Short mmCIF file of C-alpha atoms and ligand atoms in Angstrom, two decimals:
data_model
loop_
_atom_site.label_atom_id
_atom_site.label_comp_id
_atom_site.label_asym_id
_atom_site.label_seq_id
_atom_site.Cartn_x
_atom_site.Cartn_y
_atom_site.Cartn_z
CA MET A 677 150.57 74.55 -0.46
CA ASN A 678 151.46 77.41 1.79
CA THR A 679 154.93 78.83 2.10
CA ARG A 680 154.90 78.83 5.87
CA ALA A 681 154.45 75.05 5.75
CA SER A 682 157.16 74.54 3.15
CA ARG A 683 159.69 76.30 5.39
CA ASN A 684 158.98 74.14 8.42
CA PRO A 685 161.93 71.76 9.09
CA LEU A 686 159.43 69.03 9.93
CA TYR A 687 158.49 68.80 6.24
CA GLN A 688 161.88 69.36 4.69
CA ASP A 689 162.07 65.86 3.13
CA LEU A 690 158.56 66.11 1.82
CA ASP A 691 157.50 67.20 -1.65
CA LEU A 692 154.44 69.27 -0.79
CA GLY A 693 153.53 69.34 -4.45
CA LYS A 694 153.17 65.55 -4.50
CA LEU A 695 151.04 64.79 -1.49
CA PRO A 696 148.31 62.17 -1.47
CA ARG A 697 144.97 63.86 -2.11
CA HIS A 698 143.21 61.49 0.24
CA VAL A 699 144.68 59.79 3.31
CA ALA A 700 142.64 57.18 5.20
CA ILE A 701 143.63 56.07 8.70
CA ILE A 702 142.64 53.05 10.79
CA MET A 703 143.33 54.56 14.20
CA ASP A 704 144.14 51.45 16.21
CA GLY A 705 145.90 50.65 19.48
CA ASN A 706 144.26 52.98 22.01
CA GLY A 707 143.36 50.13 24.35
CA ARG A 708 146.86 48.65 24.32
CA TRP A 709 148.40 52.07 24.88
CA ALA A 710 146.39 52.43 28.09
CA GLN A 711 146.67 48.85 29.26
CA SER A 712 150.46 48.83 28.91
CA ARG A 713 150.47 51.69 31.43
CA GLY A 714 148.07 49.97 33.81
CA LEU A 715 145.32 52.41 32.84
CA GLU A 716 141.72 51.86 31.78
CA ARG A 717 141.21 51.56 28.02
CA LEU A 718 139.29 54.82 27.96
CA TYR A 719 142.46 56.77 28.79
CA GLY A 720 143.89 55.46 25.54
CA HIS A 721 140.87 56.72 23.64
CA ARG A 722 141.28 60.12 25.29
CA ARG A 723 144.91 60.32 24.27
CA GLY A 724 143.85 59.15 20.81
CA LYS A 725 141.64 62.20 20.55
CA ALA A 726 144.75 64.39 20.90
CA SER A 727 146.34 62.48 18.00
CA VAL A 728 143.24 63.15 15.90
CA LYS A 729 143.58 66.87 16.56
CA ALA A 730 147.29 66.85 15.69
CA ILE A 731 146.82 64.92 12.44
CA VAL A 732 143.83 66.99 11.31
CA GLU A 733 145.77 70.17 11.98
CA LEU A 734 148.87 69.00 10.12
CA SER A 735 146.86 67.68 7.17
CA ARG A 736 145.22 71.05 6.78
CA LYS A 737 148.50 72.89 7.10
CA ILE A 738 150.31 70.94 4.40
CA GLY A 739 147.34 70.87 2.04
CA ILE A 740 145.90 67.36 2.10
CA GLU A 741 142.38 67.50 0.67
CA TYR A 742 140.66 64.51 2.28
CA LEU A 743 141.36 62.71 5.55
CA SER A 744 139.22 59.67 6.39
CA LEU A 745 139.35 58.51 9.99
CA TYR A 746 138.03 55.13 11.11
CA ALA A 747 136.74 56.06 14.54
CA PHE A 748 134.15 53.36 15.30
CA SER A 749 133.26 50.26 13.32
CA SER A 750 129.91 48.47 13.17
CA GLU A 751 131.72 45.59 14.84
CA ASN A 752 132.83 47.86 17.71
CA TRP A 753 129.22 47.88 19.00
CA GLN A 754 130.08 44.45 20.39
CA ARG A 755 132.49 45.96 22.93
CA PRO A 756 131.48 46.29 26.59
CA ALA A 757 128.69 48.87 27.02
CA GLN A 758 130.88 50.99 29.26
CA GLU A 759 133.60 51.37 26.63
CA VAL A 760 131.04 52.17 23.92
CA LYS A 761 129.47 54.79 26.17
CA GLY A 762 132.88 56.31 26.93
CA LEU A 763 133.71 56.47 23.23
CA MET A 764 130.38 58.12 22.41
CA ASN A 765 130.96 60.75 25.11
CA LEU A 766 134.44 61.46 23.80
CA LEU A 767 133.09 61.80 20.29
CA LYS A 768 130.40 64.23 21.37
CA ARG A 769 132.92 66.31 23.28
CA TYR A 770 135.32 66.30 20.34
CA LEU A 771 132.58 67.57 18.04
CA THR A 772 131.50 70.37 20.33
CA THR A 773 134.97 71.57 21.35
CA GLU A 774 136.45 71.37 17.84
CA LEU A 775 133.71 73.11 15.89
CA ASP A 776 135.18 76.60 16.34
CA ARG A 777 138.62 75.44 15.25
CA MET A 778 137.13 73.64 12.23
CA MET A 779 135.38 76.85 11.20
CA LYS A 780 138.52 78.91 11.70
CA ASN A 781 140.67 76.44 9.77
CA GLY A 782 138.32 75.76 6.87
CA VAL A 783 137.77 72.12 7.84
CA ARG A 784 134.65 70.47 6.43
CA LEU A 785 133.29 67.49 8.34
CA GLN A 786 131.51 64.58 6.70
CA VAL A 787 130.36 61.27 8.14
CA ILE A 788 130.07 57.79 6.68
CA GLY A 789 128.46 54.81 8.39
CA ASN A 790 125.16 53.86 9.93
CA THR A 791 124.71 56.98 12.06
CA ARG A 792 121.13 55.96 12.95
CA ARG A 793 122.64 53.58 15.47
CA LEU A 794 124.43 56.40 17.31
CA PRO A 795 122.88 57.95 20.45
CA SER A 796 120.63 60.88 19.59
CA ASP A 797 122.81 63.52 21.31
CA VAL A 798 125.81 62.38 19.25
CA ARG A 799 123.70 62.40 16.09
CA GLN A 800 122.58 65.91 16.85
CA ALA A 801 126.14 67.13 17.45
CA LEU A 802 127.19 65.47 14.18
CA ARG A 803 124.36 67.05 12.21
CA HIS A 804 125.27 70.44 13.64
CA SER A 805 128.99 70.11 12.81
CA VAL A 806 128.39 68.71 9.31
CA GLU A 807 125.86 71.43 8.51
CA SER A 808 127.98 74.27 9.98
CA THR A 809 131.16 73.21 8.15
CA LYS A 810 129.69 72.22 4.78
CA ARG A 811 131.00 75.28 2.94
CA ASN A 812 134.56 75.03 4.30
CA LYS A 813 137.09 74.36 1.60
CA ASP A 814 140.54 73.56 2.97
CA LEU A 815 140.38 70.00 4.29
CA THR A 816 137.53 67.50 4.30
CA VAL A 817 137.58 65.19 7.31
CA ILE A 818 135.46 62.08 6.81
CA LEU A 819 134.64 60.36 10.10
CA ALA A 820 133.72 56.70 9.76
CA LEU A 821 131.27 55.99 12.57
CA SER A 822 129.33 52.80 13.06
CA TYR A 823 130.91 52.02 9.71
CA SER A 824 131.19 48.73 7.85
CA ALA A 825 132.39 48.61 4.26
CA ARG A 826 130.29 45.53 3.50
CA GLU A 827 127.21 47.27 4.89
CA GLU A 828 128.04 50.31 2.74
CA ILE A 829 128.34 48.11 -0.36
CA ALA A 830 125.09 46.27 0.46
CA ASN A 831 123.33 49.66 0.81
CA ALA A 832 124.74 50.74 -2.55
CA VAL A 833 123.52 47.54 -4.21
CA ARG A 834 120.04 48.13 -2.77
CA ALA A 835 120.01 51.71 -4.05
CA VAL A 836 121.11 50.62 -7.53
CA ALA A 837 118.50 47.81 -7.56
CA ARG A 838 115.77 50.36 -6.76
CA ARG A 839 116.86 52.53 -9.69
CA VAL A 840 116.70 49.50 -11.98
CA ARG A 841 113.25 48.56 -10.67
CA ARG A 842 112.00 52.12 -11.27
CA GLY A 843 113.30 51.85 -14.82
CA ASP A 844 115.88 54.64 -14.35
CA LEU A 845 118.85 52.41 -15.06
CA GLU A 846 119.59 49.42 -17.29
CA PRO A 847 121.50 46.54 -15.67
CA ASP A 848 124.12 46.84 -18.42
CA ASP A 849 124.69 50.47 -17.41
CA ILE A 850 125.77 49.54 -13.88
CA THR A 851 129.38 50.67 -14.14
CA GLU A 852 132.06 51.00 -11.49
CA GLU A 853 131.22 54.71 -11.38
CA VAL A 854 127.53 54.02 -10.72
CA ILE A 855 128.53 51.82 -7.78
CA ALA A 856 131.14 54.29 -6.47
CA GLU A 857 128.57 57.10 -6.60
CA SER A 858 126.14 55.00 -4.56
CA LEU A 859 128.59 54.57 -1.67
CA GLY A 860 128.87 56.81 1.39
CA THR A 861 132.02 58.27 -0.15
CA ALA A 862 130.28 59.45 -3.37
CA GLY A 863 132.21 62.37 -4.85
CA VAL A 864 135.36 61.69 -2.83
CA PRO A 865 138.46 60.43 -4.67
CA ASP A 866 139.70 56.99 -3.58
CA PRO A 867 142.33 57.08 -0.82
CA ASP A 868 145.89 57.29 -2.14
CA LEU A 869 147.34 56.21 1.19
CA LEU A 870 145.91 54.02 3.95
CA ILE A 871 147.66 54.11 7.32
CA ARG A 872 147.03 51.57 10.07
CA THR A 873 148.60 52.04 13.47
CA SER A 874 149.46 49.42 16.12
CA GLY A 875 150.88 46.83 13.75
CA GLU A 876 147.74 44.88 12.81
CA VAL A 877 147.92 43.83 9.16
CA ARG A 878 144.26 43.85 8.22
CA LEU A 879 141.56 46.12 6.85
CA SER A 880 138.89 45.39 9.50
CA ASN A 881 136.06 46.17 7.08
CA PHE A 882 137.25 49.70 6.19
CA LEU A 883 136.62 51.19 2.71
CA LEU A 884 136.91 47.81 0.96
CA TRP A 885 135.71 49.11 -2.40
CA GLN A 886 137.69 52.35 -2.27
CA VAL A 887 141.13 50.92 -1.38
CA ALA A 888 141.48 48.81 -4.55
CA TYR A 889 144.70 50.64 -5.52
CA THR A 890 145.57 52.44 -2.31
CA GLU A 891 149.13 52.32 -0.97
CA ILE A 892 149.15 50.74 2.49
CA TYR A 893 151.40 51.83 5.34
CA ILE A 894 151.42 49.94 8.61
CA THR A 895 153.26 51.15 11.68
CA GLU A 896 153.78 49.51 15.07
CA THR A 897 153.17 52.88 16.72
CA LEU A 898 149.96 52.92 18.73
CA TRP A 899 147.43 55.57 17.74
CA PRO A 900 147.86 57.73 20.90
CA ASP A 901 151.58 58.00 20.04
CA PHE A 902 150.98 58.71 16.34
CA ARG A 903 151.77 62.39 15.94
CA GLU A 904 153.29 64.79 13.40
CA HIS A 905 156.64 63.03 12.88
CA GLU A 906 155.00 59.66 12.33
CA PHE A 907 152.57 61.12 9.85
CA ILE A 908 155.33 62.87 7.93
CA GLU A 909 157.26 59.58 7.82
CA ALA A 910 154.21 57.81 6.33
CA LEU A 911 153.88 60.56 3.70
CA ARG A 912 157.59 60.39 2.95
CA GLN A 913 157.41 56.64 2.39
CA PHE A 914 154.33 57.12 0.24
CA GLN A 915 156.25 59.54 -1.95
CA ALA A 916 159.02 56.96 -2.40
CA ARG A 917 156.58 54.34 -3.71
CA GLU A 918 155.96 53.68 -7.35
CA ARG A 919 152.27 53.41 -8.12
CA ARG A 920 151.88 51.30 -11.23
CA PHE A 921 148.14 50.52 -11.38
CA GLY A 922 148.96 47.34 -13.25
CA ARG A 923 151.12 49.05 -15.87
CA LEU A 924 154.82 48.68 -16.50
CA PRO A 925 157.15 50.96 -14.52
CA ASP A 926 158.20 53.06 -17.54
CA GLN A 927 154.86 53.24 -19.32
CA PRO A 928 153.70 56.83 -19.80
CA GLU A 929 150.32 57.51 -18.23
CA GLU A 930 148.93 59.24 -21.34
CA SER A 931 149.25 56.00 -23.33
CA VAL A 932 146.84 54.21 -21.05
CA GLU A 933 143.10 53.96 -21.06
CA ARG A 934 141.95 54.90 -17.55
CA PRO A 935 139.82 52.37 -15.65
CA SER A 936 136.96 54.90 -15.67
CA ASP A 937 136.97 54.92 -19.50
CA ARG A 938 136.31 51.21 -19.63
CA ALA A 939 133.01 49.90 -20.86
CA PRO A 940 131.16 47.89 -18.21
CA LEU A 941 131.98 44.21 -18.16
CA ARG A 942 129.22 42.26 -19.82
CA VAL A 943 128.80 38.69 -18.70
CA ALA A 944 127.89 36.26 -21.47
CA ARG A 945 124.92 34.13 -20.53
C1 IPE B 156 141.13 51.87 18.29
O1 IPE B 156 141.78 51.39 19.41
C2 IPE B 156 139.89 52.66 18.61
C3 IPE B 156 138.63 51.95 18.35
C4 IPE B 156 138.51 50.79 17.75
C5 IPE B 156 137.42 52.60 18.77
P1 IPE B 156 141.38 50.04 20.09
O2 IPE B 156 140.35 50.33 21.14
O3 IPE B 156 140.97 49.02 19.11
O4 IPE B 156 142.73 49.62 20.79
P2 IPE B 156 143.35 48.16 20.86
O5 IPE B 156 143.42 47.63 19.49
O6 IPE B 156 142.46 47.35 21.75
O7 IPE B 156 144.69 48.39 21.47
C1 IPE B 157 139.34 48.87 13.65
O1 IPE B 157 139.97 48.60 14.85
C2 IPE B 157 138.25 49.88 13.87
C3 IPE B 157 138.71 51.21 14.26
C4 IPE B 157 139.94 51.62 14.33
C5 IPE B 157 137.67 52.12 14.56
P1 IPE B 157 139.57 47.32 15.71
O2 IPE B 157 140.46 47.31 16.90
O3 IPE B 157 138.11 47.30 15.97
O4 IPE B 157 139.91 46.14 14.69
P2 IPE B 157 140.17 44.60 14.96
O5 IPE B 157 139.03 44.10 15.79
O6 IPE B 157 141.47 44.47 15.67
O7 IPE B 157 140.22 44.00 13.59
MG1 MG B 158 142.00 47.63 18.05
#
């Protein structure tokens, strides 16, 4: 937490010592934002890019550790070729224009998803940004690109199956941790807060494994209009929630065995 941030009136209702470590966002509503103004959908995506910059910047300033952004789903490949091409161009431009700022601000970029499907110039820009920023320590931004949670889980199952076939792992030793460490998000704590903009009440195949106990916040605001105040409001509401993880409200945490301490479930056959 930095003192400059704690003095900013924008954050006055916020306990900067109790922020979510990891915020995940389904950035939705760009198309509707543009269409409601009689503009092409791509204008909405462009404005959405400005929201990305604002939210990354604020997250870094207040000390959030991980920010996962759903930017393009595997299902989004089904959109008209022109929109996909426009999105890929925007992404490439974002990566090249933001790299300096990421370096200056200590932002580390990571990517999850099937990046092999992305155009080669985008892949190259991604590789460059991920490699250049890998030692940055302030905020990790995880871009979900060509991402599908079910695909990610299927890949993890394949990787675990190969370890079993090689004899490196016993089936009974396949724990939740083994699975979590085989996902694209290996090493990243589960999201504490998931935000979806534009009012849709669904997960759209985002981080299905990781959001098991995530607090969900849905706002009607469209992504291009989602800026600092909206984000602070989501964080404020998060701080007012009681996370019980299946326990009773007044049960002290120390008295509880953590899920990660549990022995793997063994199925009787
Ligand atoms: C989210 O906005 C961005 C992407 C999915 C790439 P949409 O493009 O889905 O906007 P709406 O939902 O059609 O308004
Ligand atoms: C989810 O938004 C994917 C991203 C935000 C990248 P969509 O607009 O694709 O989701 P659906 O189709 O409404 O579920
Ligand atoms: Mg949408």
